[in-house]
Tab-separated table of C-alpha atoms in Angstrom:
chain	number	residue	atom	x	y	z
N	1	UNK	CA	-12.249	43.689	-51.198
N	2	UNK	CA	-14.702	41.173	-52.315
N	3	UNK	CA	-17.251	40.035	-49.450
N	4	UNK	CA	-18.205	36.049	-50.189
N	5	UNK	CA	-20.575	36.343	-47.193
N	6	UNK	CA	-24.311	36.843	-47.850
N	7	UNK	CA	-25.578	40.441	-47.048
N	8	UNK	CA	-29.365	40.970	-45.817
N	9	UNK	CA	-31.227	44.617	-45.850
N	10	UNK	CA	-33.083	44.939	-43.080
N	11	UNK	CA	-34.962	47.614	-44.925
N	12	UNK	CA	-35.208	48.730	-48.186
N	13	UNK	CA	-35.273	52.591	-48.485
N	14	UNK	CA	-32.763	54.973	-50.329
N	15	UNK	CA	-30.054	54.450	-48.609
N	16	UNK	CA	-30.410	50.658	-48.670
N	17	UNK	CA	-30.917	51.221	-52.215
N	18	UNK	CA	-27.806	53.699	-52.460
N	19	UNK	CA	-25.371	50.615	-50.395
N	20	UNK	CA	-26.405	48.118	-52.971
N	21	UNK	CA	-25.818	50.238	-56.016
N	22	UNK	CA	-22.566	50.667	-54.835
N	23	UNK	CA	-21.765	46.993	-53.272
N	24	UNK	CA	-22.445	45.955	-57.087
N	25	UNK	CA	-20.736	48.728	-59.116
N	26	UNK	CA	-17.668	47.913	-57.181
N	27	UNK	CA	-18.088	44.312	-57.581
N	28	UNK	CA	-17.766	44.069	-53.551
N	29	UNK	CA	-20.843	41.889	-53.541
N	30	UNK	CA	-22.889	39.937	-56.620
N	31	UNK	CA	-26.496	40.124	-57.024
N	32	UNK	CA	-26.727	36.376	-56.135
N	33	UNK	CA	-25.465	37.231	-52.454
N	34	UNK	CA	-27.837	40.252	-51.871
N	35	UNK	CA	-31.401	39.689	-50.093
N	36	UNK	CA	-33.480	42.456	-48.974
N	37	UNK	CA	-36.247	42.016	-46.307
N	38	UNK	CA	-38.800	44.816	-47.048
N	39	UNK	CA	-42.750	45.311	-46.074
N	40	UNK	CA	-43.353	47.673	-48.845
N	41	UNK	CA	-44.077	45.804	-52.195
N	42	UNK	CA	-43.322	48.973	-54.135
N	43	UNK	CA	-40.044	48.927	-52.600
N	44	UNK	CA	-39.343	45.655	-53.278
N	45	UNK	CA	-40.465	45.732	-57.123
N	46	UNK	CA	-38.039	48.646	-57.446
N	47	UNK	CA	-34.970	47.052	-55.822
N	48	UNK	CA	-35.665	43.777	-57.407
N	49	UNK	CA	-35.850	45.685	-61.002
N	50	UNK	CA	-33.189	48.063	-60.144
N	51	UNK	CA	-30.313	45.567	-58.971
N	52	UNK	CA	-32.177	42.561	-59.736
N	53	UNK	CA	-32.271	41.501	-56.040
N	54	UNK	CA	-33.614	38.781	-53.981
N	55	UNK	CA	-36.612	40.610	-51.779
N	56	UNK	CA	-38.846	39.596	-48.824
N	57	UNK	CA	-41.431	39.985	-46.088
N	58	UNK	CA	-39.651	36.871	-43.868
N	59	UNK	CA	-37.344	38.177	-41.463
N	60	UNK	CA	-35.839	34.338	-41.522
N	61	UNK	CA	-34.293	35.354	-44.853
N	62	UNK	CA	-31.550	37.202	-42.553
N	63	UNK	CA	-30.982	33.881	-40.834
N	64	UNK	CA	-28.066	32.619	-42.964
N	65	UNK	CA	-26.750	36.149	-44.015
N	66	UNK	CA	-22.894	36.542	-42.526
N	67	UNK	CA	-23.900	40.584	-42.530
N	68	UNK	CA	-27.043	41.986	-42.221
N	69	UNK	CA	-27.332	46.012	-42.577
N	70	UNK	CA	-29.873	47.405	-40.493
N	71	UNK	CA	-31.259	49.824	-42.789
N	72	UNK	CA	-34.476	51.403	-41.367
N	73	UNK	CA	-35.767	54.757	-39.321
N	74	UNK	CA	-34.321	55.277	-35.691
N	75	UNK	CA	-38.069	55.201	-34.155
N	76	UNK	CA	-38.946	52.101	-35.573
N	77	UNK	CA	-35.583	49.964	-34.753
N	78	UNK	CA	-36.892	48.845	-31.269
N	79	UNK	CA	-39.955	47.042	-32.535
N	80	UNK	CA	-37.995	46.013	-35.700
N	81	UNK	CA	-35.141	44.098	-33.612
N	82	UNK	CA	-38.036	42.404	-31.550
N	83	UNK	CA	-39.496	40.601	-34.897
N	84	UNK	CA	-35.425	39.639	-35.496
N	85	UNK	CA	-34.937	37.881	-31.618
N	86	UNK	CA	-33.522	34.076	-32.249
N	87	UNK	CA	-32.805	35.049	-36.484
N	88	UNK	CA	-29.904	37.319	-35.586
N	89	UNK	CA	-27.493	36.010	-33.788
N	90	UNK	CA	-23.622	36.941	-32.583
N	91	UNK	CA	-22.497	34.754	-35.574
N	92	UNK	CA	-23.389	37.604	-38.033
N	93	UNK	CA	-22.303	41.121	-38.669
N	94	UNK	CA	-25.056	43.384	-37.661
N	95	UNK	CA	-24.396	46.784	-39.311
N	96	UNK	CA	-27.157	49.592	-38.255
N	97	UNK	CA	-27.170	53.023	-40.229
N	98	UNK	CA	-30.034	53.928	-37.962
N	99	UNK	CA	-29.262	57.568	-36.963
N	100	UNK	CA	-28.866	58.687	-33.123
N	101	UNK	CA	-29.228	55.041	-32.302
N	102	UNK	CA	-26.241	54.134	-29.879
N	103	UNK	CA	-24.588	50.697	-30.402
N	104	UNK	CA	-25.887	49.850	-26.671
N	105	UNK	CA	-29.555	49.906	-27.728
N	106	UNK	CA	-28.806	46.844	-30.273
N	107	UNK	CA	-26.864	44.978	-27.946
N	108	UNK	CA	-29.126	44.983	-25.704
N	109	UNK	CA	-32.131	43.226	-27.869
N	110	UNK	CA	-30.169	41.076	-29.838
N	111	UNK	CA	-27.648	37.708	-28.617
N	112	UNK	CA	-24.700	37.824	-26.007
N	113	UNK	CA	-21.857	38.606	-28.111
N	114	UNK	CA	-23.282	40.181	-30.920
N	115	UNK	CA	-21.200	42.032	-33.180
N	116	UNK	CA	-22.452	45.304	-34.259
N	117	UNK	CA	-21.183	48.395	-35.933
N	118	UNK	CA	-22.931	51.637	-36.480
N	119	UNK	CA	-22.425	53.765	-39.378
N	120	UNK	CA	-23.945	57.057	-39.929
N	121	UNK	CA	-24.190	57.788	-43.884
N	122	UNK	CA	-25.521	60.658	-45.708
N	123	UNK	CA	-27.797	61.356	-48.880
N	124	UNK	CA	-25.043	61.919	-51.467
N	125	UNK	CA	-24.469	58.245	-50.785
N	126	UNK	CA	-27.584	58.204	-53.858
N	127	UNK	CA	-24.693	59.340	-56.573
N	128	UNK	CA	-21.982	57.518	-54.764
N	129	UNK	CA	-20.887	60.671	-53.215
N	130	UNK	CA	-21.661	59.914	-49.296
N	131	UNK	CA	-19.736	61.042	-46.774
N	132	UNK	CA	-19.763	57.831	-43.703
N	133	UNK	CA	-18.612	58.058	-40.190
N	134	UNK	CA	-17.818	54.360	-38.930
N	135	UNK	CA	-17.848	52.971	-34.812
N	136	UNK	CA	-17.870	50.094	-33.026
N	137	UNK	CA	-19.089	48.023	-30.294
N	138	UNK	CA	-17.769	45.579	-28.298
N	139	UNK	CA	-16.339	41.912	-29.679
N	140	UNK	CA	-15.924	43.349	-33.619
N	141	UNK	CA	-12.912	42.559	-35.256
N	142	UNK	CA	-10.561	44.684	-37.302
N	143	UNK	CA	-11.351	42.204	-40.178
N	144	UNK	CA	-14.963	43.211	-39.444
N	145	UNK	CA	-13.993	47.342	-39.207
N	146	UNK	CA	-11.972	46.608	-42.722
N	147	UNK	CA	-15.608	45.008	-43.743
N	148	UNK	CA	-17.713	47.560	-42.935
N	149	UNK	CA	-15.291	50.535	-44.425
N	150	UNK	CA	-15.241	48.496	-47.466
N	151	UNK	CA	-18.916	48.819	-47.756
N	152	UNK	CA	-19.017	52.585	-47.085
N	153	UNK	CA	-16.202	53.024	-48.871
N	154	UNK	CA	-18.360	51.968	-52.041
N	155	UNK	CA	-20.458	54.633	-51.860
N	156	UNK	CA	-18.270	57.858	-51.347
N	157	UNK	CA	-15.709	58.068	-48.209
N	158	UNK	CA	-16.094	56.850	-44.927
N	159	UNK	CA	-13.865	57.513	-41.716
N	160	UNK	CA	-13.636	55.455	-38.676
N	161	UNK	CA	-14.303	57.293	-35.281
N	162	UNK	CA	-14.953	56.718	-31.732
N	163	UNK	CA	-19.140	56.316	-30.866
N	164	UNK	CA	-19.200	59.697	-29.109
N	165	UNK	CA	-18.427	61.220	-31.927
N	166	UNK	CA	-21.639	60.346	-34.173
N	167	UNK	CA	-23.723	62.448	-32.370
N	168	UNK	CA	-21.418	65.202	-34.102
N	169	UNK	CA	-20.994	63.653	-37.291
N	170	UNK	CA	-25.058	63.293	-37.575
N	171	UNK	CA	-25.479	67.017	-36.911
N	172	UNK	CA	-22.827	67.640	-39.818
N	173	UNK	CA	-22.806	65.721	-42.462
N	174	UNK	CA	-25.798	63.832	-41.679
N	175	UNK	CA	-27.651	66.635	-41.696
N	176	UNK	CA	-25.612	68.964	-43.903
N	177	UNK	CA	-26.588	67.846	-47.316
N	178	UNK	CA	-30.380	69.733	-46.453
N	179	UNK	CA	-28.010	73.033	-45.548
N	180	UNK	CA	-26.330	72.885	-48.759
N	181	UNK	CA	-29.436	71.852	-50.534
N	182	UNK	CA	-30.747	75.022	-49.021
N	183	UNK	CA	-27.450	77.522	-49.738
N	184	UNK	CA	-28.029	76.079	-53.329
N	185	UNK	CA	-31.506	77.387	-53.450
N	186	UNK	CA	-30.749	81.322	-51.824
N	187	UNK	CA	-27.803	81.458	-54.264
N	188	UNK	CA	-30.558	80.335	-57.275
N	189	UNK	CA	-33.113	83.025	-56.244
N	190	UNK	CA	-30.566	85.265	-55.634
N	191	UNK	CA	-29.237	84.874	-58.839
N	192	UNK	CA	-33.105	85.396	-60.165
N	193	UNK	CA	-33.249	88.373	-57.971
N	194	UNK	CA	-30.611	90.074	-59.734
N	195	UNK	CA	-32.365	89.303	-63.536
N	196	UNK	CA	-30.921	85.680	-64.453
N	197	UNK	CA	-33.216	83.091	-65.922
N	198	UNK	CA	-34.509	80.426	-63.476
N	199	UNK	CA	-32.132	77.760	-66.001
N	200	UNK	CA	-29.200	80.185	-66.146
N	201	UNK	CA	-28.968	80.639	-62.424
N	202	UNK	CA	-28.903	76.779	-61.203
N	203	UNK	CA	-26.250	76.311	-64.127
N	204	UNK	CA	-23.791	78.677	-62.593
N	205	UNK	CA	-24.548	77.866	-59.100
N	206	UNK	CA	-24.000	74.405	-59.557
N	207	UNK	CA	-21.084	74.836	-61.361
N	208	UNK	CA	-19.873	77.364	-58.551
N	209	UNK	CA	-20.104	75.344	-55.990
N	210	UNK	CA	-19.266	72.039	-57.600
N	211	UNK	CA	-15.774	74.025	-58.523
N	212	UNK	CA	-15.493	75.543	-55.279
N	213	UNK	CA	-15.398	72.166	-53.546
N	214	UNK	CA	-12.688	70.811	-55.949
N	215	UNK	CA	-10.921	73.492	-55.374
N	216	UNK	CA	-10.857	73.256	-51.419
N	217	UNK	CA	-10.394	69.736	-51.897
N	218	UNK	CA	-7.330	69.548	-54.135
N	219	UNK	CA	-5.826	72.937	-52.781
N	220	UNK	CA	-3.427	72.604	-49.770
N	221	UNK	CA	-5.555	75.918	-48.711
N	222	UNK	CA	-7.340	76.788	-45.909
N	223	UNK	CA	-11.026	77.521	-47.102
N	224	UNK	CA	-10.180	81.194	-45.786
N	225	UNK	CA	-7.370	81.612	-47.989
N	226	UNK	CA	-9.378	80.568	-51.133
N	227	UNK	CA	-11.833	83.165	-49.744
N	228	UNK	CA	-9.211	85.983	-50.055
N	229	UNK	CA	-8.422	85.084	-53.675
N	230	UNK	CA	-11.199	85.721	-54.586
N	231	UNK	CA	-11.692	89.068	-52.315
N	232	UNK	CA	-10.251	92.132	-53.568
N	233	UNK	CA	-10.269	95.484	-51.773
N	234	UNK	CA	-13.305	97.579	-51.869
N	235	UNK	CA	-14.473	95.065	-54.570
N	236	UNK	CA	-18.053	93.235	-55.193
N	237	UNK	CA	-17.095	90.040	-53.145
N	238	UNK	CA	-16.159	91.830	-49.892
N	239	UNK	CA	-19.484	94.108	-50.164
N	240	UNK	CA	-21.673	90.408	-50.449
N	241	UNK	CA	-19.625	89.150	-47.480
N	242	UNK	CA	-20.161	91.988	-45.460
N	243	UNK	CA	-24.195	91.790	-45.733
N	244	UNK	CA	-23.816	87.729	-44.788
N	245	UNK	CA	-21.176	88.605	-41.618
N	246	UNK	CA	-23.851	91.409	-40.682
N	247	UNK	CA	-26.484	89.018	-40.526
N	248	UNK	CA	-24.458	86.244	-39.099
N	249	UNK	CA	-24.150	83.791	-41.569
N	250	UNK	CA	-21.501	81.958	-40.247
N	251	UNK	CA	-22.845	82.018	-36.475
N	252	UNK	CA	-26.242	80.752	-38.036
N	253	UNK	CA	-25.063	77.327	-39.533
N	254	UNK	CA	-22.766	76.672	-36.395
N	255	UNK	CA	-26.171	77.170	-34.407
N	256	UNK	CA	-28.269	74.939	-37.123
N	257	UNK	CA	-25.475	71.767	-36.560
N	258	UNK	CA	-25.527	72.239	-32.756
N	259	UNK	CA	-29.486	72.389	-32.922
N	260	UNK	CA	-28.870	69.249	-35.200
N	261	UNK	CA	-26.612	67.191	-32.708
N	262	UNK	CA	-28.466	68.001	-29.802
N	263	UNK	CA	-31.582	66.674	-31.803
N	264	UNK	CA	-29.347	62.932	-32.155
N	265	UNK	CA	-28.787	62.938	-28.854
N	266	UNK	CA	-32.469	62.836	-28.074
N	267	UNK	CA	-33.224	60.456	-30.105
N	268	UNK	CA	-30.308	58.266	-28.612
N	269	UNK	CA	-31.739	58.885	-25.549
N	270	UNK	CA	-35.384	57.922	-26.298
């Protein structure tokens, strides 16, 4: 899909940064038809020398932009929306990636009628590797769902759910990129523990995991099933996994996603 509308970036952090690599490497957008509305000068030097951008302090630049991505922290989106009362109006596509932030809380600061979708991306989204979760409010289109997928879709995979699920899908993959990061660095120390080089250790993690995941992913498998291939009786893998069910491993990142989703929901709530 190729969007001829104008898109505006309410915002220009990472993930802003992350959409617009991706909007351009898949020729979705052109740089002619991207502004991005950002206080930060360094932010806008980068993005302007990255992508070579249009950037700006006026929040009238999002006036004639058919979508405008709300791209900026949850506890700042109130007083942000209030600068864009009368600019953005039910004509456009107002996208917010603003995490915990119900659709509700937008409609009710911007025009009767507005049409706005909330998307909850996550960090990977910075290699084109994101994982996106995809809702709706009231009055969008399903040209304007096949819109916004497109535009997740550009940078990694993005599924289309109902609103009460993003709660969920904040605590998870939100969120889960930091548990992984942090998996990543036990299994490095570990592997430094045990008398590997610092250098030697992250290569075969890495590697480990990056082939584990292909593997789940292009298996018709059950993640358990792998598991057992790789766990032979009285062997060194079922002696590793018996330390991590001892000190419940498994129990521990269930806990650290609910702690994670409850989290969204008070920050919806707020």
């Amino acid at each position: 899909m190729a969007l001829e509308e104008k898109i505006g970036f309410v915002g220009g952090g990472q993930m802003a940064g992350a959409i617009i690599k991706g909007l351009l490497q898949s020729r979705i957008s052109k740089h002619s038809r991207i502004v991005v509305i950002e206080p930060d000068e360094k932010r806008r030097e980068l993005l302007s020398s990255a992508h070579s951008v249009k950037t700006s302090t006026e929040p009238g630049e999002a006036a004639d932009c058919g979508i405008v991505i709300l791209a900026v922290k949850p506890q700042i989106l109130g007083k942000v929306l209030a600068g864009y009362q009368g600019i953005l109006t039910e004509k456009q596509l107002i996208i917010s990636i603003a995490a915990g932030i119900p659709v509700s809380f937008i409609e009710e600061r911007l025009a009767v009628g507005s049409r706005i979708i909330r998307v909850m991306p996550n960090t990977p989204a910075l290699v084109l590797e994101g994982a996106s979760a995809l809702c709706s409010g009231e009055g969008v289109s399903e040209e304007d769902i096949e819109t916004g997928m497109a535009i997740f879709s550009a940078i990694g995979k993005c599924v289309r759910l109902e609103e009460s699920y993003l709660d969920a899908v904040t605590g998870l993959s939100g969120s889960g990129p930091a548990y992984v990061f942090t998996f990543i660095d036990a299994l490095i120390d570990a592997g430094i523990k045990v008398g590997l080089k610092p250098g030697d250790a992250r290569e075969l993690v890495l590697q480990t995991i990056l082939g584990s995941v292909r593997l789940v992913q292009e298996k018709d498998m059950h993640p358990v099933e792998l598991r057992a291939m790789v766990t032979s009786p009285g062997g060194t893998t079922i002696a590793g996994l018996h330390v991590l069910e001892k000190a419940a491993f498994k129990g521990a990142v269930m806990d650290g996603v609910e702690a994670a989703v409850n989290r969204s929901k008070e920050l919806g709530k707020g």
